[in-house]
Coordinates of C-alpha atoms in Angstrom, one line a residue:
X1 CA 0.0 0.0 0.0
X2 CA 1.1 3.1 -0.9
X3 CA 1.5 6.0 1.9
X4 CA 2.6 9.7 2.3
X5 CA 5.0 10.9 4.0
X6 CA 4.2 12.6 7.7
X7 CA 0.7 11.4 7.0
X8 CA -0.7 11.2 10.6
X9 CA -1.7 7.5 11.5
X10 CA -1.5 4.2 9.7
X11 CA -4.1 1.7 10.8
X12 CA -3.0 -1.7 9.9
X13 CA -5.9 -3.9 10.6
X14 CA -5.3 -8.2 10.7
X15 CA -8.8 -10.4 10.9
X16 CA -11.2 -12.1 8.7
X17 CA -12.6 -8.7 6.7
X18 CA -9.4 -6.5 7.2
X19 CA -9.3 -3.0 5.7
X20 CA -6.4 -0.3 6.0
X21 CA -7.4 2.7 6.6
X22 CA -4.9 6.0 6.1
X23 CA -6.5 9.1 8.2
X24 CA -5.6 12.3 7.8
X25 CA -7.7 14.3 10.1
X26 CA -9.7 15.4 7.0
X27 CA -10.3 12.3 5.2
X28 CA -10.4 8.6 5.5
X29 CA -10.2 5.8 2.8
X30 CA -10.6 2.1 3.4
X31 CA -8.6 -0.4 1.0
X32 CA -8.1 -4.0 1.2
X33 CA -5.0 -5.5 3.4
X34 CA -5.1 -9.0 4.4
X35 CA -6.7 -12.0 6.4
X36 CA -5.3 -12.9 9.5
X37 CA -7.2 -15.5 11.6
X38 CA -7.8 -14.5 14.8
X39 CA -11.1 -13.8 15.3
X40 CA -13.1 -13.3 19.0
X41 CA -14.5 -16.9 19.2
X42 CA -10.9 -18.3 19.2
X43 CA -10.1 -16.6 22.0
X44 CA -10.1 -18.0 26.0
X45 CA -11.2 -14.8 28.2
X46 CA -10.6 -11.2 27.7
X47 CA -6.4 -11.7 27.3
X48 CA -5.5 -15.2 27.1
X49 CA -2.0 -15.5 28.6
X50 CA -0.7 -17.6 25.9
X51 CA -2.0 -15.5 22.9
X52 CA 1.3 -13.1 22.2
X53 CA 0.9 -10.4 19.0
X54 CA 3.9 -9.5 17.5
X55 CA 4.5 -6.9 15.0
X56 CA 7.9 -6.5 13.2
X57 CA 8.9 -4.6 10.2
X58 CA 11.1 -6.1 7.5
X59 CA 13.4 -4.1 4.8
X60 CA 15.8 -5.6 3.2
X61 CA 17.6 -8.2 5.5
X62 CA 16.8 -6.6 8.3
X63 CA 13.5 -7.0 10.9
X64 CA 13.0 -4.8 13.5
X65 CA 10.2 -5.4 16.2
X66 CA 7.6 -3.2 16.3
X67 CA 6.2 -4.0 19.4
X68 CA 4.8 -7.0 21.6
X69 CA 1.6 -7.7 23.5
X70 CA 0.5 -10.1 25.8
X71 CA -2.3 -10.6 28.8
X72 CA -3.2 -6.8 27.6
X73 CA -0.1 -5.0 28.0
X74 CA 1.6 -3.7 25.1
X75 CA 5.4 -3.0 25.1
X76 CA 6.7 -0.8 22.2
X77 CA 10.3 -1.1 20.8
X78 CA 12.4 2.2 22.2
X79 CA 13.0 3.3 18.5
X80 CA 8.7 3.1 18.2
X81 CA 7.9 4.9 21.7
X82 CA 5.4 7.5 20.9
X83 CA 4.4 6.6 17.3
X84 CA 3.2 2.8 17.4
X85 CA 0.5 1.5 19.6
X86 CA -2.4 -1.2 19.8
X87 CA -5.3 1.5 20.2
X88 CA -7.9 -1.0 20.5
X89 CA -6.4 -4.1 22.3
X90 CA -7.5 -3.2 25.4
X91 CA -10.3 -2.7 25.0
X92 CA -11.2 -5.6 22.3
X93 CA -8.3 -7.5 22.4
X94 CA -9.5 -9.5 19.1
X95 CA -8.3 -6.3 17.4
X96 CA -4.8 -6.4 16.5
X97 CA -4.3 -2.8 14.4
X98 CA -1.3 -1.6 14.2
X99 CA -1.1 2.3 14.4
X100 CA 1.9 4.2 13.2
X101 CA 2.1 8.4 13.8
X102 CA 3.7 10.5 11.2
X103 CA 5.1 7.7 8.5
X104 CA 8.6 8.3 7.1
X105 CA 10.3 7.0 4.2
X106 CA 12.3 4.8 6.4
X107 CA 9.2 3.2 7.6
X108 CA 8.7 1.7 4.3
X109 CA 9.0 -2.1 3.9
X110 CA 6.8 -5.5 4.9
X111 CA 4.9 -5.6 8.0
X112 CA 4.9 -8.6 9.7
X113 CA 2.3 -9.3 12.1
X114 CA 2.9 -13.0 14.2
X115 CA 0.3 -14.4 16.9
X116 CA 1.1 -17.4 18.9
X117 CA -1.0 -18.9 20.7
X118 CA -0.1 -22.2 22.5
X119 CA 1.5 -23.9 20.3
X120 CA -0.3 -22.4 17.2
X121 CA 1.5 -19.4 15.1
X122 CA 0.1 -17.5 12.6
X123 CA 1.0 -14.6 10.3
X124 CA 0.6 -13.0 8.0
X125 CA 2.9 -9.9 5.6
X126 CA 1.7 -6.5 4.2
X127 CA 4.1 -4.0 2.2
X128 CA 4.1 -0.6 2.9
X129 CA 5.8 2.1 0.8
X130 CA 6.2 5.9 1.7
X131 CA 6.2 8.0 -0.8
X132 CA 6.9 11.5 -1.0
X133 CA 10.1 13.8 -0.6
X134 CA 10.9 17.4 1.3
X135 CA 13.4 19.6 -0.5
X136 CA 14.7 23.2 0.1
X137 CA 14.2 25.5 -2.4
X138 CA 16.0 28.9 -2.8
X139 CA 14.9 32.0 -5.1
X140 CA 17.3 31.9 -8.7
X141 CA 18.9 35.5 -7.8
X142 CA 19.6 34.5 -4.1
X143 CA 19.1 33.6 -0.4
X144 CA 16.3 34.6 1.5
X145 CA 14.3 36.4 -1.1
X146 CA 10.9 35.0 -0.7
X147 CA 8.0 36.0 0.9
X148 CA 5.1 33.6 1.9
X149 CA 3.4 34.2 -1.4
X150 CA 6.5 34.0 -3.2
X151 CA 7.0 30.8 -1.7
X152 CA 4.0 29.2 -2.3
X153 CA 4.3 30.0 -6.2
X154 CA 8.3 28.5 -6.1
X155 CA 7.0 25.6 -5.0
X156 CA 4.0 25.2 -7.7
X157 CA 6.5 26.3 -10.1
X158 CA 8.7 23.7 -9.8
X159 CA 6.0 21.1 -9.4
X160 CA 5.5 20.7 -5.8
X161 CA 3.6 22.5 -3.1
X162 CA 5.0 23.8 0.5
X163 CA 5.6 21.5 3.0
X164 CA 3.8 20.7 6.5
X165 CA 5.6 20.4 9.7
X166 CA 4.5 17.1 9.9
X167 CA 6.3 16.7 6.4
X168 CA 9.7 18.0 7.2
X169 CA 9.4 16.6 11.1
X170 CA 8.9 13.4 9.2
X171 CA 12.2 14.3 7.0
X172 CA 14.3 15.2 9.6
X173 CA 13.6 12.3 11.5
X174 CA 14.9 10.4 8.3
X175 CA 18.1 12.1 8.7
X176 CA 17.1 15.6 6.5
X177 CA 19.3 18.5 7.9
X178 CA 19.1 22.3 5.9
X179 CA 20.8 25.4 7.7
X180 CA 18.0 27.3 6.1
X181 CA 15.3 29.1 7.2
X182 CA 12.2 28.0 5.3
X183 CA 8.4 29.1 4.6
X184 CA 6.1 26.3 5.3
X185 CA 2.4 25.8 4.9
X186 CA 1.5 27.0 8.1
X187 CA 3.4 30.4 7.8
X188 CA 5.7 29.2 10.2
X189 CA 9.8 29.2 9.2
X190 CA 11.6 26.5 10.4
X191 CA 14.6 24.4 9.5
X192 CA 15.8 20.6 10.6
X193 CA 18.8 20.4 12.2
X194 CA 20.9 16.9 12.9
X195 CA 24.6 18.3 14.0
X196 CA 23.9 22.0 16.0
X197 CA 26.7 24.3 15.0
X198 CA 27.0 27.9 14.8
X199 CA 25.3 29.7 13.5
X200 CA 22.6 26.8 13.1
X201 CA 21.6 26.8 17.0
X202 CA 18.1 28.1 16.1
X203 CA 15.5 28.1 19.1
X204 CA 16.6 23.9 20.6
X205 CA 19.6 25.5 23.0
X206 CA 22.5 23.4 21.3
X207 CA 19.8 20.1 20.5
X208 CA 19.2 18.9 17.6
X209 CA 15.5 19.5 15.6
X210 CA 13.6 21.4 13.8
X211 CA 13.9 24.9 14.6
X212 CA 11.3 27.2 14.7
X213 CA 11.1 31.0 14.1
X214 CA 7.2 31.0 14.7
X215 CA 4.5 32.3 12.5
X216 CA 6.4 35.4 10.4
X217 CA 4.8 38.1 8.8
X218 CA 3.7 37.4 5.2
X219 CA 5.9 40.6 4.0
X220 CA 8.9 39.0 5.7
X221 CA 11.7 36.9 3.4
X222 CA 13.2 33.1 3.4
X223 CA 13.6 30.5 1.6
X224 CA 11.0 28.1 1.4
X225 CA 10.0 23.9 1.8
X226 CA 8.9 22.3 -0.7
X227 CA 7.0 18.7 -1.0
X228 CA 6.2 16.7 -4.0
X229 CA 4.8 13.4 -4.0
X230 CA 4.6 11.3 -7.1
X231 CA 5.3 12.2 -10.8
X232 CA 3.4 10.4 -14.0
X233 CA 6.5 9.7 -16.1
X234 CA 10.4 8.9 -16.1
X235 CA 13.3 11.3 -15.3
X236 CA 16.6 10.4 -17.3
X237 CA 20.0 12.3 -17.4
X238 CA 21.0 12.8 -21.6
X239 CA 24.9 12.8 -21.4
X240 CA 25.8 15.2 -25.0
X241 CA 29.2 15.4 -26.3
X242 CA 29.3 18.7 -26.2
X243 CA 27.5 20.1 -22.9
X244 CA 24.4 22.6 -23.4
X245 CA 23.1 26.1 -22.6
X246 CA 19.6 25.6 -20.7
X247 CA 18.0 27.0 -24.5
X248 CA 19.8 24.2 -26.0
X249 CA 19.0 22.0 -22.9
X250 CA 15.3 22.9 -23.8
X251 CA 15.6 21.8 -27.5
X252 CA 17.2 18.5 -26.6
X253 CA 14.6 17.4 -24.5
X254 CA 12.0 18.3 -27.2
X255 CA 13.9 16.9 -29.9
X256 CA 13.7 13.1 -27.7
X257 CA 10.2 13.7 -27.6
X258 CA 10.6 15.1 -23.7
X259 CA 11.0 17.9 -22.1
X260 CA 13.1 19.7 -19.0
X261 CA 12.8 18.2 -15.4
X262 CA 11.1 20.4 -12.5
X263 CA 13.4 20.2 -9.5
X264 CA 10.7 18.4 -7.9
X265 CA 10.2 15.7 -10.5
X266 CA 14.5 15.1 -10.1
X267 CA 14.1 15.1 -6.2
X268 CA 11.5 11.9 -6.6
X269 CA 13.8 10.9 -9.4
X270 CA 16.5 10.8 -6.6
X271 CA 14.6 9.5 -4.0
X272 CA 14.0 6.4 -6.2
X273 CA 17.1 5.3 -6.8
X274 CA 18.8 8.0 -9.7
X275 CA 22.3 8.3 -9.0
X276 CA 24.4 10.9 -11.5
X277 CA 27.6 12.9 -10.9
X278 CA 26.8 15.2 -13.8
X279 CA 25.5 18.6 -12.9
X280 CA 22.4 19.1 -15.7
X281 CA 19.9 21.9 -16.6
X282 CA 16.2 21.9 -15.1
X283 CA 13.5 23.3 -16.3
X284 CA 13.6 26.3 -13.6
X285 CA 16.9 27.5 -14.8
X286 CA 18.9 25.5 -12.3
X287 CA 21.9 23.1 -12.4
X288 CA 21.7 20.1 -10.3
X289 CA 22.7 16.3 -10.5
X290 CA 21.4 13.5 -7.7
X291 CA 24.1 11.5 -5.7
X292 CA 22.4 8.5 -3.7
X293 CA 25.6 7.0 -3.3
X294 CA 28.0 9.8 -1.8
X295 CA 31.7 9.6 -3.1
X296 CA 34.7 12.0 -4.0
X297 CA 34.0 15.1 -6.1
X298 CA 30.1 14.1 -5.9
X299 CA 29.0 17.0 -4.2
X300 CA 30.5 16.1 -0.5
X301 CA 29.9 13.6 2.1
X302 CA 26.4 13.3 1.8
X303 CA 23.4 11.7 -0.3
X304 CA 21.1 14.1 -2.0
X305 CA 20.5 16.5 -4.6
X306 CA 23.2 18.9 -5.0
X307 CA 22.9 22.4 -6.8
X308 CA 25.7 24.2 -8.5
X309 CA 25.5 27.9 -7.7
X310 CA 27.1 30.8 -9.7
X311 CA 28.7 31.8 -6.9
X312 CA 30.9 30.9 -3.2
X313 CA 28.2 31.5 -0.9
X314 CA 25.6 29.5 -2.7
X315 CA 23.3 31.9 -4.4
X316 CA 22.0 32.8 -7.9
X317 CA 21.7 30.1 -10.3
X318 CA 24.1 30.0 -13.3
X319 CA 24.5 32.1 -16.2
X320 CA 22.0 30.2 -19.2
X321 CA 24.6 30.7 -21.2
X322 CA 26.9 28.3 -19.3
X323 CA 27.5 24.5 -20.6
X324 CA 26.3 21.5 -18.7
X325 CA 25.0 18.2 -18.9
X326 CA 20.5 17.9 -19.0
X327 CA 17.9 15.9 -17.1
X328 CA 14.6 15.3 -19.0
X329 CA 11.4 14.3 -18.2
X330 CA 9.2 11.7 -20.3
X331 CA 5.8 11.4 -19.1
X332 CA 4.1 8.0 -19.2
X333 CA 1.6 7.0 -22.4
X334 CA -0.9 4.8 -22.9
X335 CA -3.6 3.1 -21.6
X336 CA -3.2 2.0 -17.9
X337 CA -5.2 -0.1 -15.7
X338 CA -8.2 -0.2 -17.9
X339 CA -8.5 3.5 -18.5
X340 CA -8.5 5.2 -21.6
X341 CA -6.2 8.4 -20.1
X342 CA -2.6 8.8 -19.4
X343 CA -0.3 11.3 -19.0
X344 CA 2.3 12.1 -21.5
X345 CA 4.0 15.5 -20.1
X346 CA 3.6 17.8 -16.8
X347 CA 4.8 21.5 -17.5
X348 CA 5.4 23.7 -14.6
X349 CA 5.2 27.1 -15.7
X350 CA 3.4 30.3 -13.9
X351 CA 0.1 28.4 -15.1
X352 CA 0.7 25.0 -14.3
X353 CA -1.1 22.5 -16.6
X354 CA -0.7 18.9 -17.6
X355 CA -1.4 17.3 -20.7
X356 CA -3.0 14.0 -21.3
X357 CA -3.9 11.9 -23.9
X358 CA -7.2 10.4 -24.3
X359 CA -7.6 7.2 -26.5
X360 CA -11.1 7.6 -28.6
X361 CA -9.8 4.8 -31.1
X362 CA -6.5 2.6 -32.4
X363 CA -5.6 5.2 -34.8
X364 CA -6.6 8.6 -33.3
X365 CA -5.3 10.3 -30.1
X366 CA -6.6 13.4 -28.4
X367 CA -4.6 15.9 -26.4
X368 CA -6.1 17.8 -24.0
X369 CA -4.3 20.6 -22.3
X370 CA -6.1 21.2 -18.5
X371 CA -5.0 24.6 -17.0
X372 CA -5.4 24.1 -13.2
X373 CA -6.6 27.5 -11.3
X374 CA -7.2 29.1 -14.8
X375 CA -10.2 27.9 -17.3
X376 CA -8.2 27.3 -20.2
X377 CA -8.8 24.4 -21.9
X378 CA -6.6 23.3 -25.4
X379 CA -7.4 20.0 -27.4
X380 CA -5.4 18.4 -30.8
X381 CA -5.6 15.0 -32.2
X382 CA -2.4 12.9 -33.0
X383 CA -2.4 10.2 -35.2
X384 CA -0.1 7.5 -34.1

């Protein structure tokens, strides 16, 4: 099942007519999990002493317990305190859900979940992936030179939108540090902090965190937060013999039927698995390049998406003119999962707008260009 990151509670539900439900405080949606046989009439008294519920999460070759219950008391591994619970065990101890606070990418893998019972044991495996990445975004001409608006429309720009707190809480507790000051959602500026150092101390008193400035006046200037969450297509670095200038990195892309990545759509890119020591053009005017696998003259010690500035202290993006390698984005095509729609290309511009391509027969497509927040509304047919 897919999840997104920070969203507030996973309910992972084992029994006979088992549903998972993700709850967001605004919305709830029900889809199918699993059957796990361990329904009330099996059971001898409220908590049988010899029925023991075990949840454990696998990735890779590693499993880490979850937590434990048994005779109605639930003990939660350390690394879990706070975020993973029973809710309903006590209460009805036929129900076994599983609730997780604030999923993180690191919470992605199979969930195990094991009940013995004399000398009966039973489980049964879910997978659960986390999808969605926070990035830092700063204005092309230099630091701190957003306002909340401002921010809000860098973010749509590049193809995301501004992050919660529980989004970047949920970052930095992947390991996400930025000594940046940052719009989010809320109006609040913050910033996640792993290693406190001057002049990165913030609000915590030498802890690490996130730091917050509080709610700031809309006027007032910082970089921003972004989030994005999935993209409809493929994100591929075009090595060229002779490196580009982001107008040439434009016609590139269109000439192999593509067009420029957003910074948001090579963040995902990066976040599944795109690893590239070759600074390239984006379609914002950047330069940036995804390292998952940090090495020398790769952009430091760390995994992540690194930007080249046009200068030292890390500001303005480079001159168009300059020559550099180019990421592209091809959107997926055809029909999927029944449907008769599919996305072939995501622009972000001021008026972000999507294309897609609507199959009315085997020889005839139709492309329909949706403007979202505007009413504008362009169709074509391609024969193919």
């Amino acid at each position: 099942e897919l999840k997104s990151l920070g969203e507030p509670v996973l309910k992972a539900c084992p029994g006979p007519k088992c549903n998972v439900a993700l709850q967001d405080g605004k919305k709830s949606r029900n889809l199918p999990l699993f059957s796990l046989e361990c329904t009330s009439h099996d059971l001898q008294g409220p908590f049988p002493a010899s029925r023991q519920p075990n949840w454990t999460l696998m990735s890779g070759r590693t499993e880490t317990q979850i937590l434990v219950a048994r005779g109605g008391r639930v003990k939660v591994n350390e690394a879990y305190r706070g975020r993973a619970d029973l809710l309903n065990y006590r209460s009805s101890p036929e129900d076994l859900s599983l609730w997780l606070l604030e999923t993180r990418s690191s919470d992605s893998g199979h969930y195990r979940c094991e009940v013995q019972q004399g000398l009966e044991d039973t489980s049964d495996i879910v997978q659960l992936k986390v999808k969605g990445v926070v990035f830092h975004y700063r204005d092309a001409m230099g630091r701190y030179a957003l306002n909340f608006h401002q921010a809000k429309r860098a973010c749509e720009t590049v193809g995301a939108q501004m992050a919660t707190l529980s989004q970047l809480r949920a970052a930095y507790f992947d390991g996400y540090e930025q000594c940046d000051a940052g719009w989010l959602e809320d109006q609040t500026v913050r910033y996640p902090i792993q290693t406190p150092r001057e002049p990165c101390y913030g609000d915590m008193d030498g802890e690490p965190g996130v730091r917050n400035y509080g709610m700031m006046n809309p006027q007032d200037q910082f970089d921003v937060y972004c989030y994005v969450e999935e993209m409809h297509g493929e994100v591929f670095h075009d090595p060229v013999p002779q490196q580009l200038s982001f107008q040439g990195a434009r016609s590139h892309c269109r000439a192999a039927r593509a067009q420029l990545a957003s910074a948001a759509q090579l963040y995902l890119a990066w976040s599944e698995g795109l690893d590239n020591c070759s600074p390239g053009w984006l379609s914002d005017g950047s330069v940036r390049y995804p390292i998952r696998t940090p090495r020398e003259r790769c952009g430091g010690r760390q995994a992540g998406v690194k930007t080249v500035y046009r200068f030292i202290n890390q500001t303005v993006f480079p001159e168009p003119s300059s020559l550099y390698d180019v990421y592209c984005f091809r959107g997926a095509c055809g029909p999927k999962d029944g449907t008769k729609t599919c996305i072939v290309a995501t622009m972000t511009t001021p008026k972000t707008f999507e294309y897609f391509l609507r199959w009315e027969n085997p020889k005839h497509l139709i492309l329909q260009k949706l403007t979202f927040g505007n009413q504008v509304k362009q169709t074509g047919i391609m024969k193919v």
